[in-house]
């Protein structure tokens, strides 16, 4: 049984256990009678409980043992890169070749909606380089044309959230270089596939911002066939130039194209015009349209859509006139109707034109308005956040007896979400499920369903939003086996955690988090940080949340771990805080291992907690840590820790390290050492160096010799030392001479 299916099975049984026996089940979707019926779910009447406070639980199943859902093949590539850091033996070449191929096959087919993330591209790049360097005994290093072509094609689409695509760029370059070596050596290589490889490579260069390489490649491949493959390559370069460079670069690129024999005609101008239209750049769109674009209906439709989005009514009216005079197709009529509906002509005028469409095509139903027409009108109303107009268009569709499709429901759900009507959005979702089922047709559908699920989770405290509402949508999306957005997973975790539904949380994390980029994973980590630091939740629950996030997110930053450690110190659980520090100490990567800041924070927390056992454990870790060189600040925290745990004499041992270091003592060092002297016993028989009293007076003498003007806090520390050891006479005389010697007025602190 796969991980996703086991998760789904658990989810279904949970819904059955939580079901309200008085409630009726949902009917089977009418248009998908074969689809499995979804069991009814209701809010649980009792939470899950644990028997052992904070550290364990009695449970019939162990979700912690569940393997994470990662793209096939990635684990073996991870092993290779791990072996590089640990100097272990690398996996065999044949296993790496299979892993490399399986990974990109999965990305291209099963996981095609999930882009190759930067960290995945990095591991694939290192694996490819390793094979090319070491697997020289096999022909072409064991990498076939099919493998390389699959990998190159699977790199698109690129992850939208990644700012640095240099790894994707480097991987694409090596893939194409190796691919071209093999195809050039094969006289029977398919010319069509070679042309597709070239187009894909130029597109990758443009999308990763490497226009220098894209121009070079396009120029090199335009020599033999300037208006064939070369023309297609330069079109892609033009799109990349418009996307990333100044408008004047378009002119220079056209000059370069002409120099390589590319004919600059209306087709080229159409590419430029459409590209600027896609960016809603009306100024440049008009410029290139007037300069030489074709006057085809397809171009005019694109331009009119831009006018609708940007309220460009005057020019839009002229485009409408041109479209109507040119025997408009069904698609063109739809855009005209969008214009009429949004330009203030009214729904009645749209209805009149729809009847005109039927009159002009009495024998061709394909030319009549349909639900696609209504969806276009509805989409523009939703984008403009015009709720009244959106409802009018829905009513128009009902009047024409158009059956709503998935797009219709999705747009209505989005509209309800925009209006803040979360229960209304959920009712529409239920209606869609009964009518159509739970099939996701487009990426936009998944975006809206993610948003619906997040809004339901965030509104779960409302009376009209039940746990069943959330479980309905969550279970349906699990059944579709899609990867949810990281913000959705964060919202779901924050919904399940307060209800003590920890098996749900760990399963969600293992099913989804390994498909995310480092930045996306950070979104979930930050959500857990907020939950753990929220004092509305018990320390037991906060510890469970930490255990899960630590188990799944080994890339959690040092800063985040220190914050969590401090949180458990503040909650009065130094044992848990020390355990968190131990997890930091176990990290292998230098960025995640403890530094001076981590040790200082831990020792200061231990000082407040007065936990000698934790202190000894962490101090031993410091002794064995060859990556940290103690400084004054670290010695200060160690002194505080030993003072806090009732060992001031041990704290004084570190004073010698501070005094003899190149950095020397700070104000805090002086305050801390005086406190240690205050709490240490006086001279005992046979004690050559003296006790705390003698050392404190010696240190004060040194302060005077160094010419240091003491602060009020330092003076108070010395007075406390004198009085703690019973020298009241000297303390009294010292206080009386403060004004004269140091210009300090005595206060209650002294």
XYZ file of C-alpha atoms in Angstrom:
750
model
C 0.000 0.000 0.000
C 1.418 3.421 -0.970
C 1.937 6.182 1.540
C -0.809 8.365 0.101
C -3.309 5.491 -0.016
C -2.535 4.483 3.572
C -3.030 8.096 4.605
C -6.345 8.140 2.773
C -7.461 4.890 4.410
C -6.675 6.310 7.843
C -8.573 9.449 6.965
C -11.657 7.553 5.818
C -11.773 5.373 8.943
C -11.362 8.466 11.076
C -14.325 10.083 9.372
C -16.404 6.962 9.978
C -15.475 6.977 13.665
C -16.383 10.655 13.961
C -19.581 10.385 11.914
C -22.834 11.810 13.199
C -25.312 8.923 13.052
C -28.234 11.322 12.570
C -26.730 12.936 9.489
C -27.255 11.703 5.980
C -24.375 10.790 3.694
C -23.537 12.732 0.574
C -25.013 11.295 -2.599
C -22.815 9.861 -5.298
C -21.961 12.539 -7.912
C -24.504 12.308 -10.706
C -22.017 12.690 -13.555
C -19.515 10.243 -12.077
C -21.555 7.281 -10.862
C -18.442 5.149 -10.758
C -16.727 7.393 -8.200
C -16.446 6.106 -4.658
C -18.885 7.678 -2.262
C -17.341 9.916 0.390
C -18.359 9.029 3.957
C -19.942 11.712 6.095
C -17.801 13.282 8.776
C -18.657 15.222 11.885
C -16.888 17.004 14.710
C -15.386 14.651 17.312
C -16.958 14.600 20.731
C -13.713 13.871 22.562
C -10.039 14.555 21.908
C -7.219 12.040 21.690
C -5.239 11.706 24.929
C -1.768 10.639 25.983
C -0.714 8.804 29.135
C 2.913 9.873 29.511
C 3.309 13.612 29.952
C 5.262 15.247 27.175
C 7.511 12.377 26.164
C 5.439 9.493 24.827
C 1.986 8.238 24.073
C -0.049 5.051 24.025
C -1.211 4.493 20.480
C -2.123 1.459 18.416
C -0.364 2.874 15.348
C 2.921 4.687 14.994
C 2.795 7.389 12.304
C 6.424 8.219 13.060
C 7.479 5.013 11.309
C 5.767 6.072 8.090
C 8.198 6.689 5.260
C 8.123 10.226 3.821
C 6.535 10.702 0.415
C 9.438 11.823 -1.781
C 9.826 11.709 -5.535
C 11.158 8.275 -6.560
C 14.910 8.209 -7.147
C 15.658 11.291 -5.053
C 16.654 9.261 -1.975
C 19.500 7.552 -3.835
C 20.810 10.886 -5.156
C 20.631 12.235 -1.616
C 22.734 9.280 -0.471
C 25.401 10.178 -3.031
C 25.689 13.755 -1.850
C 25.650 12.652 1.783
C 28.539 10.275 1.077
C 30.556 13.189 -0.299
C 30.312 14.960 3.043
C 30.966 11.910 5.202
C 33.633 10.356 2.921
C 31.566 7.168 2.725
C 31.499 5.012 -0.385
C 29.180 6.360 -3.073
C 26.267 4.195 -4.297
C 27.037 2.031 -7.357
C 26.831 3.739 -10.749
C 24.000 1.525 -12.022
C 21.860 2.456 -9.000
C 22.549 6.157 -9.527
C 21.694 5.919 -13.229
C 18.411 4.218 -12.395
C 17.646 6.771 -9.673
C 18.410 9.692 -12.009
C 16.142 8.257 -14.705
C 13.330 7.272 -12.324
C 13.335 10.729 -10.726
C 12.876 12.624 -13.985
C 10.403 10.079 -15.341
C 8.299 10.649 -12.229
C 8.631 14.414 -12.554
C 7.548 14.323 -16.175
C 4.585 12.014 -15.661
C 3.270 11.375 -12.160
C 4.606 14.567 -10.522
C 4.422 16.841 -13.557
C 2.391 19.448 -11.641
C 5.226 19.775 -9.085
C 8.277 21.595 -10.517
C 11.814 20.411 -9.867
C 12.794 22.422 -6.797
C 16.209 24.053 -6.434
C 17.438 21.523 -3.883
C 16.274 18.647 -6.110
C 18.006 20.195 -9.128
C 21.174 20.463 -7.037
C 21.169 16.758 -6.152
C 20.406 15.801 -9.758
C 23.249 18.032 -10.994
C 25.748 16.507 -8.546
C 24.618 13.005 -9.536
C 25.013 13.774 -13.244
C 28.477 15.263 -12.712
C 29.513 12.256 -10.598
C 28.434 9.813 -13.307
C 30.198 11.751 -16.070
C 33.399 11.886 -14.025
C 33.517 8.340 -12.654
C 31.413 6.017 -14.819
C 33.709 6.149 -17.845
C 33.807 2.364 -18.341
C 30.252 2.335 -19.742
C 29.389 3.727 -23.143
C 28.285 7.359 -22.795
C 28.678 6.903 -19.030
C 25.506 4.784 -19.037
C 23.304 7.794 -19.831
C 21.148 7.279 -22.906
C 19.561 9.861 -25.207
C 16.144 8.976 -23.807
C 17.265 9.571 -20.202
C 18.852 12.928 -20.962
C 15.927 14.097 -23.092
C 13.438 13.148 -20.386
C 15.463 15.069 -17.786
C 15.756 18.173 -19.997
C 12.020 18.208 -20.709
C 11.107 17.570 -17.050
C 12.894 20.737 -15.905
C 9.935 22.785 -17.123
C 7.869 24.317 -15.698
C 10.266 26.091 -13.381
C 9.335 26.675 -9.717
C 7.700 30.103 -9.504
C 8.880 30.943 -6.007
C 12.596 30.316 -6.646
C 14.624 33.508 -7.051
C 17.911 31.805 -7.901
C 17.617 29.463 -10.885
C 21.345 29.089 -11.495
C 21.248 25.393 -10.550
C 18.497 24.699 -13.089
C 20.522 26.638 -15.654
C 23.698 24.631 -15.001
C 21.817 21.324 -15.090
C 20.120 22.210 -18.393
C 23.461 23.146 -19.978
C 25.105 19.831 -19.081
C 22.027 17.846 -20.112
C 21.872 19.492 -23.524
C 25.632 19.249 -24.050
C 25.594 15.502 -23.353
C 22.407 15.029 -25.374
C 23.838 16.797 -28.431
C 27.034 14.714 -28.234
C 24.982 11.552 -28.522
C 22.622 12.760 -31.263
C 25.501 14.182 -33.335
C 27.206 10.785 -33.183
C 24.040 8.991 -34.341
C 23.363 9.282 -38.098
C 19.823 7.983 -37.536
C 18.898 10.543 -34.902
C 15.350 11.928 -35.280
C 15.499 15.490 -36.673
C 12.132 16.375 -35.129
C 13.328 15.407 -31.646
C 16.592 17.306 -32.165
C 14.643 20.449 -33.089
C 12.472 20.036 -29.983
C 15.588 19.676 -27.847
C 16.954 22.940 -29.221
C 13.728 24.815 -28.577
C 13.500 23.437 -25.054
C 17.109 24.394 -24.346
C 16.669 28.006 -25.541
C 13.465 28.269 -23.525
C 15.329 27.064 -20.411
C 18.080 29.627 -20.965
C 15.545 32.438 -21.355
C 13.482 31.408 -18.327
C 16.557 31.119 -16.110
C 17.707 34.598 -17.193
C 20.685 33.488 -19.291
C 19.895 35.548 -22.400
C 23.556 35.732 -23.409
C 23.633 31.964 -23.901
C 20.170 31.995 -25.510
C 21.275 34.580 -28.103
C 24.508 32.721 -28.798
C 22.710 29.432 -29.265
C 19.989 30.920 -31.479
C 22.579 32.648 -33.663
C 24.642 29.468 -33.999
C 21.599 27.414 -35.008
C 20.240 29.966 -37.499
C 23.000 29.551 -40.059
C 21.634 26.542 -41.926
C 17.902 27.094 -41.425
C 17.254 30.756 -40.523
C 13.495 30.680 -41.129
C 12.877 27.170 -39.827
C 14.241 26.101 -36.444
C 16.290 29.293 -36.236
C 13.137 31.415 -36.458
C 11.460 29.456 -33.643
C 14.545 29.840 -31.457
C 14.670 33.604 -31.978
C 10.965 33.906 -31.119
C 11.741 32.395 -27.721
C 14.683 34.758 -27.307
C 12.386 37.707 -28.068
C 9.988 36.605 -25.323
C 12.876 36.327 -22.875
C 14.135 39.804 -23.825
C 10.702 41.351 -23.295
C 10.366 39.597 -19.937
C 13.706 40.608 -18.434
C 15.274 43.489 -20.374
C 14.552 47.105 -21.348
C 12.270 47.816 -24.369
C 15.183 49.151 -26.438
C 16.759 45.685 -26.306
C 13.875 44.420 -28.442
C 15.049 46.681 -31.275
C 18.614 45.411 -30.972
C 17.426 41.811 -30.957
C 15.427 42.386 -34.153
C 18.521 43.853 -35.805
C 20.514 40.777 -34.738
C 17.805 38.476 -36.095
C 17.755 40.290 -39.437
C 21.531 39.982 -39.579
C 21.171 36.207 -39.284
C 18.678 36.009 -42.111
C 15.440 35.962 -40.117
C 12.593 37.638 -41.999
C 10.990 40.272 -39.741
C 7.310 40.145 -40.652
C 3.877 40.406 -39.069
C 4.336 37.031 -37.412
C 7.354 38.353 -35.470
C 5.494 41.541 -34.547
C 2.599 39.405 -33.323
C 4.972 37.619 -30.932
C 6.123 40.950 -29.493
C 2.599 42.384 -29.302
C 1.210 39.294 -27.560
C 4.111 39.235 -25.109
C 3.522 42.834 -24.048
C -0.215 42.102 -23.892
C 0.475 39.272 -21.470
C 2.316 41.768 -19.257
C -0.555 44.317 -19.507
C 1.948 46.826 -20.939
C -0.504 48.856 -23.016
C 2.047 51.421 -24.230
C 4.415 48.905 -25.841
C 1.532 46.651 -26.885
C -0.010 49.467 -28.927
C 3.378 50.492 -30.308
C 4.195 47.092 -31.771
C 0.631 46.440 -32.907
C 0.644 49.651 -34.931
C 4.159 49.010 -36.150
C 3.383 45.843 -38.041
C 1.248 43.231 -36.244
C -1.286 41.300 -38.255
C -4.903 42.434 -38.105
C -6.170 38.917 -37.417
C -9.053 38.185 -35.070
C -6.755 36.081 -32.873
C -4.534 39.114 -32.215
C -7.514 41.422 -31.732
C -9.035 39.004 -29.215
C -5.856 39.118 -27.139
C -5.744 42.922 -27.294
C -9.400 43.260 -26.358
C -8.870 41.023 -23.309
C -6.108 43.423 -22.212
C -8.442 46.385 -22.695
C -11.066 44.643 -20.542
C -8.554 43.995 -17.751
C -7.256 47.575 -17.818
C -10.487 49.545 -18.508
C -9.119 50.819 -21.825
C -12.594 51.607 -23.155
C -11.856 53.843 -26.161
C -9.376 51.530 -27.854
C -11.412 48.517 -26.817
C -14.451 49.936 -28.630
C -12.429 50.256 -31.842
C -11.176 46.667 -31.502
C -14.760 45.485 -30.984
C -15.772 47.197 -34.225
C -12.921 45.490 -36.112
C -13.842 42.082 -34.702
C -17.535 42.420 -35.562
C -16.692 43.445 -39.134
C -14.535 40.369 -39.673
C -17.012 37.449 -39.456
C -16.371 36.641 -35.789
C -16.001 33.049 -34.660
C -17.528 31.650 -31.469
C -14.294 32.422 -29.585
C -14.298 35.987 -30.905
C -17.961 36.446 -29.991
C -17.181 35.374 -26.441
C -14.522 38.086 -26.097
C -16.898 40.681 -27.560
C -19.525 39.666 -25.016
C -16.939 39.994 -22.242
C -16.266 43.510 -23.445
C -19.938 44.408 -23.592
C -20.573 42.966 -20.128
C -17.666 44.749 -18.458
C -17.811 48.048 -20.383
C -21.078 48.994 -18.734
C -23.461 47.987 -21.519
C -25.413 45.832 -19.094
C -26.407 42.209 -18.801
C -29.475 42.821 -20.975
C -27.247 43.876 -23.877
C -25.157 40.741 -23.400
C -28.339 38.683 -23.511
C -29.430 40.426 -26.746
C -26.085 39.700 -28.418
C -26.244 36.066 -27.308
C -29.570 35.747 -29.114
C -27.951 37.424 -32.136
C -25.245 34.718 -32.115
C -27.949 32.070 -32.379
C -29.759 33.951 -35.156
C -26.560 34.260 -37.208
C -25.759 30.547 -36.834
C -29.163 28.817 -36.838
C -27.788 25.545 -38.153
C -24.490 25.497 -36.258
C -24.840 24.951 -32.488
C -21.056 25.219 -32.174
C -21.433 28.925 -32.892
C -24.022 29.465 -30.139
C -23.260 30.796 -26.655
C -22.647 28.158 -23.986
C -21.369 27.764 -20.444
C -17.876 28.769 -21.632
C -19.361 32.143 -22.636
C -20.858 32.598 -19.173
C -17.632 31.499 -17.474
C -15.671 34.199 -19.329
C -18.155 36.861 -18.213
C -18.130 35.530 -14.671
C -14.341 35.438 -14.562
C -14.021 39.124 -15.452
C -16.620 40.066 -12.840
C -14.820 38.035 -10.173
C -11.443 39.565 -11.085
C -12.992 43.020 -10.704
C -14.505 41.955 -7.366
C -17.933 43.015 -8.618
C -20.227 40.729 -6.669
C -23.484 42.122 -8.073
C -22.348 41.694 -11.684
C -21.094 38.171 -10.951
C -24.509 37.169 -9.586
C -26.207 38.662 -12.653
C -24.026 36.594 -14.989
C -24.787 33.433 -13.007
C -28.488 34.192 -13.309
C -28.051 34.762 -17.052
C -26.510 31.316 -17.408
C -29.401 29.802 -15.457
C -31.902 31.611 -17.682
C -30.263 30.050 -20.747
C -30.371 26.669 -18.958
C -26.619 26.149 -19.281
C -25.377 23.368 -17.026
C -22.535 24.708 -14.843
C -19.189 22.979 -15.270
C -16.254 22.836 -12.894
C -14.956 26.251 -14.000
C -18.349 27.812 -13.197
C -18.290 26.434 -9.680
C -14.660 27.365 -9.141
C -15.287 30.969 -10.146
C -18.293 31.162 -7.838
C -16.276 29.679 -4.974
C -13.521 32.228 -5.614
C -16.128 34.992 -5.653
C -17.535 33.859 -2.289
C -14.039 33.699 -0.818
C -13.328 37.229 -2.052
C -16.520 38.378 -0.314
C -15.496 36.639 2.916
C -18.479 34.291 2.687
C -16.698 31.102 3.742
C -19.861 29.067 4.512
C -21.264 30.096 1.113
C -18.067 28.960 -0.607
C -18.312 25.595 1.176
C -21.954 25.168 0.099
C -20.929 25.772 -3.509
C -18.132 23.234 -3.093
C -20.619 20.643 -1.841
C -22.926 21.408 -4.753
C -20.013 20.997 -7.172
C -19.129 17.659 -5.617
C -22.694 16.385 -5.966
C -22.928 17.596 -9.565
C -19.466 16.930 -10.994
C -17.280 15.073 -8.509
C -13.804 15.847 -7.259
C -11.767 15.803 -10.475
C -9.232 18.670 -10.719
C -8.958 19.803 -14.326
C -6.534 22.728 -14.138
C -3.833 24.093 -11.849
C -6.119 27.061 -11.149
C -8.693 24.692 -9.649
C -6.140 23.448 -7.159
C -5.179 27.016 -6.220
C -8.799 27.862 -5.392
C -9.347 24.628 -3.435
C -6.180 25.274 -1.451
C -7.491 28.721 -0.615
C -10.895 27.318 0.371
C -9.266 24.799 2.700
C -7.070 27.489 4.290
C -10.034 29.800 4.832
C -12.034 26.983 6.404
C -9.164 26.192 8.784
C -8.707 29.849 9.684
C -12.466 30.194 10.278
C -12.832 26.992 12.282
C -13.751 28.914 15.452
C -16.933 30.222 13.839
C -20.164 28.476 14.742
C -21.166 28.015 11.105
C -17.880 26.253 10.204
C -17.629 22.710 11.543
C -14.794 20.247 11.663
C -16.726 18.183 9.145
C -16.530 21.044 6.619
C -12.752 21.016 6.817
C -12.448 17.232 6.742
C -14.673 17.098 3.653
C -12.321 19.195 1.544
C -9.154 17.763 3.087
C -10.268 14.200 2.452
C -11.279 14.931 -1.139
C -7.906 16.465 -1.917
C -6.141 13.534 -0.291
C -8.138 11.185 -2.511
C -6.910 13.113 -5.563
C -3.320 12.533 -4.363
C -2.238 16.096 -5.110
C 0.459 18.018 -3.275
C -1.086 20.898 -1.379
C 0.469 24.338 -1.072
C 2.756 24.802 1.954
C 0.498 27.520 3.405
C -2.397 25.050 3.231
C -0.408 22.363 5.033
C 0.535 24.932 7.672
C -3.137 25.858 8.149
C -4.169 22.198 8.388
C -1.464 21.467 10.958
C -2.575 24.443 13.047
C -6.140 23.125 12.797
C -5.281 19.560 13.890
C -2.656 20.347 16.553
C -4.942 21.993 19.165
C -7.289 19.020 18.779
C -4.475 16.639 19.670
C -4.800 14.933 16.262
C -1.095 14.350 15.985
C -1.201 11.355 13.658
C -2.971 13.597 11.135
C -0.240 16.203 11.447
C 2.724 13.868 11.045
C 1.065 12.201 8.058
C 0.416 15.556 6.393
C 4.028 16.581 6.888
C 5.439 13.334 5.548
C 3.069 13.275 2.581
C 3.794 16.809 1.380
C 6.807 18.564 2.878
C 9.449 16.702 0.858
C 7.992 18.091 -2.374
C 8.673 21.682 -1.313
C 11.613 24.021 -1.776
C 13.635 25.149 1.249
C 11.779 28.460 1.238
C 8.394 26.743 1.130
C 9.395 24.385 3.943
C 10.300 27.439 6.001
C 6.657 28.565 5.752
C 5.543 25.444 7.614
C 8.379 25.702 10.143
C 7.369 29.290 10.972
C 3.771 28.145 11.534
C 4.991 25.524 14.012
C 7.183 28.106 15.740
C 4.154 30.325 16.246
C 2.135 27.429 17.652
C 4.854 26.271 20.053
C 5.374 29.816 21.356
C 1.637 30.341 21.897
C 1.053 30.002 25.652
C -2.591 29.117 25.113
C -1.393 25.593 24.420
C 0.050 23.268 27.025
C 3.743 22.499 27.245
C 2.886 18.875 26.507
C 1.270 19.848 23.193
C 4.063 22.301 22.380
C 6.605 19.528 22.883
C 4.669 17.202 20.601
C 4.634 19.911 17.941
C 8.393 20.394 18.310
C 9.047 16.664 18.104
C 7.175 16.516 14.796
C 8.801 19.541 13.199
C 12.248 18.346 14.298
C 11.554 14.864 12.951
C 10.499 16.076 9.485
C 12.457 19.308 8.986
C 16.102 18.469 9.498
C 16.838 21.708 7.604
C 15.265 23.838 10.348
C 17.573 26.804 10.872
C 19.746 27.291 13.919
C 17.893 30.529 14.677
C 14.557 28.731 14.765
C 15.906 25.974 17.016
C 17.377 28.519 19.443
C 13.987 30.256 19.603
C 12.329 26.957 20.458
C 14.973 26.127 23.048
C 14.395 29.494 24.739
C 10.644 28.894 24.644
C 10.948 25.656 26.612
C 13.273 27.348 29.091
C 10.618 30.032 29.583
C 7.980 27.342 30.033
C 10.062 25.947 32.906
C 11.122 22.770 31.095
C 14.899 22.871 30.986
C 14.945 19.131 30.221
C 13.065 19.777 26.981
C 15.172 22.845 26.193
C 18.367 20.839 26.676
C 16.982 18.166 24.407
C 16.403 20.817 21.734
C 20.014 21.916 22.117
C 21.081 18.302 21.759
C 19.223 18.191 18.434
C 21.169 21.266 17.297
C 24.391 19.566 18.346
C 23.507 16.492 16.252
C 23.308 18.475 13.010
C 26.008 17.727 10.440
C 25.842 20.864 8.293
C 27.908 23.799 9.651
C 24.982 26.205 9.104
C 22.794 24.191 11.473
C 25.354 23.219 14.121
C 25.542 25.219 17.385
C 27.656 28.368 17.383
C 28.598 30.741 20.196
C 25.092 32.242 20.213
C 23.495 28.820 20.683
C 25.751 27.850 23.582
C 25.319 31.240 25.273
C 21.522 31.056 24.995
C 21.540 27.518 26.400
C 23.821 28.300 29.349
C 21.823 31.417 30.205
C 18.605 29.391 30.124
C 20.140 26.729 32.346
C 21.233 29.452 34.779
C 17.632 30.624 35.144
C 16.375 27.042 35.423
C 19.062 26.037 37.964
C 19.390 22.643 36.260
C 22.784 21.145 37.126
C 22.192 17.932 35.166
C 21.443 19.877 31.976
C 24.486 22.071 32.586
C 26.842 19.121 32.871
C 25.421 17.571 29.705
C 25.731 20.744 27.590
C 29.154 21.603 29.051
C 30.384 18.170 27.995
C 29.056 18.857 24.503
C 31.068 22.078 24.436
C 34.250 20.297 25.490
C 33.851 17.868 22.583
C 32.866 20.519 20.037
C 35.918 21.253 17.919
C 33.984 23.762 15.807
C 33.498 26.318 18.603
C 36.298 28.416 20.100
C 35.126 29.854 23.458
C 35.233 33.618 23.846
C 34.482 35.981 26.714
C 30.751 35.962 26.085
C 30.675 32.161 26.232
C 32.733 32.081 29.437
C 30.362 34.670 30.915
C 27.386 32.400 30.203
C 29.224 29.422 31.702
C 29.909 31.403 34.886
C 26.230 32.370 35.052
C 25.177 28.763 34.577
C 27.391 27.460 37.381
C 26.331 30.312 39.654
C 22.669 29.537 38.901
C 23.140 25.853 39.707
C 24.804 26.581 43.058
C 28.464 26.161 42.039
C 30.000 29.639 42.331
C 33.492 28.207 43.014
C 33.324 26.342 39.700
C 32.256 29.569 38.025
C 35.375 31.312 39.336
C 37.546 28.825 37.450
C 36.384 30.370 34.183
C 37.362 33.857 35.358
C 40.979 32.923 34.871
C 40.244 31.999 31.216
C 38.546 35.365 30.724
C 41.295 37.384 32.377
C 44.058 35.652 30.411
C 42.345 35.804 27.014
C 43.257 38.310 24.296
C 39.710 39.647 24.374
C 39.743 40.188 28.134
C 36.776 40.794 30.465
C 33.699 42.866 29.634
C 31.455 44.787 32.027
C 29.258 41.702 32.229
C 32.312 39.593 33.108
C 33.104 41.853 36.065
C 29.513 41.844 37.317
C 29.294 38.054 37.012
C 32.609 37.328 38.715
C 31.747 39.622 41.629
C 28.472 37.724 41.989
C 30.396 34.440 41.994
C 32.747 35.791 44.679
C 29.763 36.977 46.697
C 28.251 33.491 46.737
C 31.522 31.576 47.263
C 32.684 30.798 50.811
C 35.633 32.687 52.342
C 39.149 31.391 52.849
C 39.402 27.936 54.360
C 42.345 26.242 56.055
C 45.033 25.353 53.519
C 43.465 27.500 50.786
C 46.407 29.351 49.244
C 44.427 31.407 46.750
C 41.794 32.495 49.232
C 38.025 32.159 49.092
C 35.413 34.213 47.308
C 35.870 37.210 49.615
C 39.614 37.467 49.026
C 39.286 36.936 45.260
C 36.564 39.550 45.047
C 38.654 42.158 46.818
C 41.642 41.288 44.637
C 39.502 41.731 41.486
C 38.236 45.093 42.759
C 41.792 46.182 43.338
C 42.632 45.191 39.766
C 39.690 47.254 38.494
C 41.137 50.283 40.229
C 44.604 49.557 38.870
C 43.236 49.276 35.337
C 41.803 52.760 35.729
C 38.264 51.604 35.085
C 35.525 53.988 36.212
C 32.998 51.582 37.760
C 29.339 51.704 36.875
C 26.588 51.927 39.479
C 25.833 48.213 38.957
C 29.477 47.260 39.480
C 29.672 49.300 42.677
C 26.498 47.614 43.927
C 28.048 44.225 43.145
C 31.132 45.009 45.232
C 29.009 46.257 48.155
C 26.996 43.017 47.986
C 30.277 41.059 48.110
C 31.430 42.871 51.264
C 28.134 42.511 53.087
C 27.679 38.871 52.060
C 30.954 38.053 53.785
C 30.125 40.146 56.889
C 32.497 43.079 56.308
C 29.884 45.717 57.096
C 32.397 48.290 58.320
C 34.280 48.358 55.019
C 31.028 48.312 53.097
C 29.766 51.328 55.059
C 33.007 53.245 54.549
C 33.040 52.365 50.844
C 29.502 53.691 50.386
C 30.309 56.928 52.240
C 33.271 57.578 49.943
C 31.400 56.811 46.718
C 30.494 60.404 45.942
C 34.006 61.659 46.552
C 35.867 58.810 44.813
C 33.545 57.936 41.936
C 30.929 60.675 41.738
C 28.166 58.151 42.447
C 25.311 58.861 44.830
C 24.361 55.859 46.993
C 20.879 54.420 46.365
C 18.664 51.607 47.574
C 20.429 49.132 45.277
C 23.515 49.411 47.473
